[in-house]
């Protein structure tokens, strides 16, 4: 089992912790958080400090990787860049819930989180550090850019392209062949037909 840090301590981090525990591939050595104090606990895992304290933390809590459990796309990118620049020896890992259904010829980028009940159909490409949330359905031949978040119960038709840093709101539906440019927000329950 690879020893990893979870970056974040919010409700989203709780979901990611649950996925990691159910997946059974990684051992969480602790959390790094900007919002909660060192010494506090989330689901039994200690908050060890902030990312800036990582050189000292690694001396007492050695790890090989990390998963970013931060919901905001831009903040997730800043954290990923921080690790790439300052701690390239730590591997970004993905967290995939055991109930996720993944079709043939699907490519999932490093650091991406797939939540419970997600369906990813064949020949789809999902970028790095994305969030595909609970019960989202991504149909065939989709391309989803890096640092994009897909909210719970989103449904896409086939051949959709979603750019980097997009946020697709809860329950939104994208018809077949829709293209969404980078840094776009689609509201909850929206029907995107062009």
Short mmCIF file of C-alpha atoms in Angstrom, two decimals:
data_model
loop_
_atom_site.label_atom_id
_atom_site.label_comp_id
_atom_site.label_asym_id
_atom_site.label_seq_id
_atom_site.Cartn_x
_atom_site.Cartn_y
_atom_site.Cartn_z
CA UNK A 1 0.00 0.00 0.00
CA UNK A 2 1.30 3.41 -0.95
CA UNK A 3 1.38 5.91 1.94
CA UNK A 4 -0.30 9.18 0.99
CA UNK A 5 -1.36 12.55 2.33
CA UNK A 6 -4.86 13.91 1.82
CA UNK A 7 -4.68 17.62 1.03
CA UNK A 8 -7.73 19.32 2.52
CA UNK A 9 -10.00 18.80 5.52
CA UNK A 10 -13.48 19.95 4.44
CA UNK A 11 -16.59 17.95 3.59
CA UNK A 12 -15.07 17.14 0.20
CA UNK A 13 -12.04 15.70 2.01
CA UNK A 14 -14.35 13.46 4.03
CA UNK A 15 -15.76 12.02 0.80
CA UNK A 16 -12.26 11.48 -0.59
CA UNK A 17 -11.17 9.75 2.63
CA UNK A 18 -14.18 7.45 2.38
CA UNK A 19 -13.25 6.58 -1.23
CA UNK A 20 -9.62 5.87 -0.33
CA UNK A 21 -10.67 3.61 2.54
CA UNK A 22 -13.14 1.70 0.35
CA UNK A 23 -10.67 1.45 -2.54
CA UNK A 24 -8.04 -0.11 -0.26
CA UNK A 25 -5.04 0.85 -2.41
CA UNK A 26 -3.47 3.56 -0.27
CA UNK A 27 -2.75 4.20 3.38
CA UNK A 28 -3.51 7.72 4.62
CA UNK A 29 -0.68 8.97 6.87
CA UNK A 30 -2.41 12.26 7.64
CA UNK A 31 -4.02 15.40 6.27
CA UNK A 32 -2.56 18.74 5.25
CA UNK A 33 -4.90 21.69 5.71
CA UNK A 34 -4.82 25.46 5.34
CA UNK A 35 -8.09 25.80 7.26
CA UNK A 36 -7.77 23.61 10.35
CA UNK A 37 -5.05 23.53 12.97
CA UNK A 38 -2.44 20.82 13.26
CA UNK A 39 -3.44 18.24 15.83
CA UNK A 40 -7.14 18.21 14.93
CA UNK A 41 -8.62 15.04 13.43
CA UNK A 42 -10.95 14.24 10.53
CA UNK A 43 -12.37 10.70 10.52
CA UNK A 44 -9.52 9.61 12.77
CA UNK A 45 -6.75 11.07 10.59
CA UNK A 46 -4.57 13.78 12.11
CA UNK A 47 -4.11 17.14 10.48
CA UNK A 48 -0.32 17.36 10.36
CA UNK A 49 -0.03 21.00 9.28
CA UNK A 50 0.01 23.07 6.10
CA UNK A 51 1.67 22.23 2.77
CA UNK A 52 4.41 24.76 3.57
CA UNK A 53 5.40 22.59 6.57
CA UNK A 54 5.80 19.49 4.42
CA UNK A 55 9.62 19.15 4.63
CA UNK A 56 9.38 18.80 8.42
CA UNK A 57 6.23 16.66 8.24
CA UNK A 58 7.94 14.18 5.90
CA UNK A 59 10.64 13.56 8.51
CA UNK A 60 8.11 12.07 10.93
CA UNK A 61 5.42 10.93 8.47
CA UNK A 62 7.08 9.54 5.33
CA UNK A 63 4.82 9.20 2.30
CA UNK A 64 5.08 8.47 -1.41
CA UNK A 65 2.05 10.34 -2.70
CA UNK A 66 -0.91 12.62 -2.17
CA UNK A 67 -4.47 13.24 -3.30
CA UNK A 68 -5.92 16.75 -3.44
CA UNK A 69 -9.30 16.86 -1.69
CA UNK A 70 -10.15 20.48 -2.53
CA UNK A 71 -13.39 21.26 -4.36
CA UNK A 72 -12.46 24.63 -5.89
CA UNK A 73 -10.85 24.15 -9.31
CA UNK A 74 -8.41 27.08 -9.11
CA UNK A 75 -7.27 26.22 -5.60
CA UNK A 76 -6.81 22.58 -6.63
CA UNK A 77 -4.56 23.77 -9.47
CA UNK A 78 -2.47 25.92 -7.11
CA UNK A 79 -1.97 22.96 -4.78
CA UNK A 80 -1.04 20.67 -7.70
CA UNK A 81 1.48 23.25 -8.97
CA UNK A 82 2.94 23.65 -5.47
CA UNK A 83 3.56 19.90 -5.24
CA UNK A 84 4.97 19.66 -8.77
CA UNK A 85 7.42 22.50 -8.08
CA UNK A 86 8.39 21.75 -4.47
CA UNK A 87 7.83 18.02 -3.94
CA UNK A 88 8.13 16.21 -7.29
CA UNK A 89 9.11 13.04 -5.44
CA UNK A 90 5.50 12.72 -4.22
CA UNK A 91 3.14 11.12 -6.73
CA UNK A 92 -0.33 12.53 -7.37
CA UNK A 93 -2.78 9.64 -7.02
CA UNK A 94 -6.36 9.25 -8.16
CA UNK A 95 -9.21 8.06 -5.94
CA UNK A 96 -11.87 5.94 -7.63
CA UNK A 97 -14.87 4.70 -5.67
CA UNK A 98 -15.39 0.92 -6.07
CA UNK A 99 -18.94 1.49 -7.36
CA UNK A 100 -17.73 3.64 -10.28
CA UNK A 101 -18.31 1.96 -13.64
CA UNK A 102 -15.56 2.62 -16.15
CA UNK A 103 -15.89 1.53 -19.78
CA UNK A 104 -13.28 0.37 -22.28
CA UNK A 105 -10.57 2.68 -23.54
CA UNK A 106 -11.14 5.28 -20.80
CA UNK A 107 -8.19 7.46 -19.79
CA UNK A 108 -8.31 9.07 -16.34
CA UNK A 109 -5.69 11.70 -15.50
CA UNK A 110 -3.61 11.62 -12.33
CA UNK A 111 -5.14 13.15 -9.25
CA UNK A 112 -8.72 12.76 -10.49
CA UNK A 113 -11.45 11.70 -8.06
CA UNK A 114 -14.42 9.57 -9.16
CA UNK A 115 -17.20 9.41 -6.57
CA UNK A 116 -19.81 6.74 -5.82
CA UNK A 117 -22.10 5.69 -8.66
CA UNK A 118 -20.19 7.44 -11.43
CA UNK A 119 -20.48 5.97 -14.95
CA UNK A 120 -17.75 6.72 -17.48
CA UNK A 121 -18.55 5.17 -20.87
CA UNK A 122 -16.00 3.98 -23.47
CA UNK A 123 -13.38 6.11 -25.22
CA UNK A 124 -13.67 9.00 -22.80
CA UNK A 125 -10.70 11.10 -21.68
CA UNK A 126 -10.74 12.80 -18.29
CA UNK A 127 -7.96 15.25 -17.48
CA UNK A 128 -5.75 15.63 -14.43
CA UNK A 129 -7.11 16.65 -11.03
CA UNK A 130 -10.77 16.55 -12.03
CA UNK A 131 -13.72 15.77 -9.79
CA UNK A 132 -16.47 13.57 -11.22
CA UNK A 133 -19.07 13.70 -8.48
CA UNK A 134 -21.68 11.29 -7.16
CA UNK A 135 -23.87 9.56 -9.78
CA UNK A 136 -22.57 11.60 -12.71
CA UNK A 137 -22.95 9.89 -16.10
CA UNK A 138 -20.32 10.70 -18.72
CA UNK A 139 -21.18 9.08 -22.04
CA UNK A 140 -18.89 7.78 -24.79
CA UNK A 141 -16.12 9.76 -26.51
CA UNK A 142 -16.20 12.71 -24.10
CA UNK A 143 -13.12 14.84 -23.40
CA UNK A 144 -12.97 16.62 -20.04
CA UNK A 145 -10.14 19.10 -19.46
CA UNK A 146 -7.82 19.32 -16.46
CA UNK A 147 -9.08 20.79 -13.18
CA UNK A 148 -12.74 20.55 -14.15
CA UNK A 149 -15.45 19.57 -11.69
CA UNK A 150 -18.59 17.68 -12.65
CA UNK A 151 -21.25 17.97 -9.91
CA UNK A 152 -23.56 15.19 -8.69
CA UNK A 153 -26.07 13.76 -11.19
CA UNK A 154 -24.66 15.55 -14.24
CA UNK A 155 -25.43 13.71 -17.49
CA UNK A 156 -23.57 14.18 -20.74
CA UNK A 157 -24.41 12.80 -24.15
CA UNK A 158 -21.70 11.31 -26.32
CA UNK A 159 -18.94 13.28 -28.04
CA UNK A 160 -19.02 16.20 -25.59
CA UNK A 161 -15.95 18.33 -24.99
CA UNK A 162 -15.58 20.24 -21.75
CA UNK A 163 -12.60 22.58 -21.36
CA UNK A 164 -10.20 23.03 -18.48
CA UNK A 165 -11.30 24.67 -15.21
CA UNK A 166 -15.03 24.25 -15.90
CA UNK A 167 -17.69 23.74 -13.24
CA UNK A 168 -20.77 21.83 -14.37
CA UNK A 169 -23.57 22.31 -11.80
CA UNK A 170 -25.68 19.70 -10.03
CA UNK A 171 -28.04 17.83 -12.33
CA UNK A 172 -27.03 19.65 -15.53
CA UNK A 173 -27.56 17.81 -18.83
CA UNK A 174 -25.38 18.23 -21.91
CA UNK A 175 -26.88 16.99 -25.15
CA UNK A 176 -24.82 14.94 -27.60
CA UNK A 177 -21.85 16.74 -29.19
CA UNK A 178 -21.85 19.81 -26.92
CA UNK A 179 -18.60 21.79 -26.66
CA UNK A 180 -17.96 23.94 -23.60
CA UNK A 181 -14.96 26.28 -23.51
CA UNK A 182 -12.52 26.49 -20.62
CA UNK A 183 -13.37 28.30 -17.38
CA UNK A 184 -17.10 28.02 -17.99
CA UNK A 185 -19.72 27.55 -15.27
CA UNK A 186 -22.91 25.68 -16.13
CA UNK A 187 -25.70 26.19 -13.59
CA UNK A 188 -27.54 23.50 -11.70
CA UNK A 189 -30.24 21.65 -13.68
CA UNK A 190 -29.27 23.47 -16.88
CA UNK A 191 -30.03 21.84 -20.22
CA UNK A 192 -27.14 22.64 -22.54
CA UNK A 193 -28.40 22.17 -26.10
CA UNK A 194 -25.94 24.34 -28.05
#
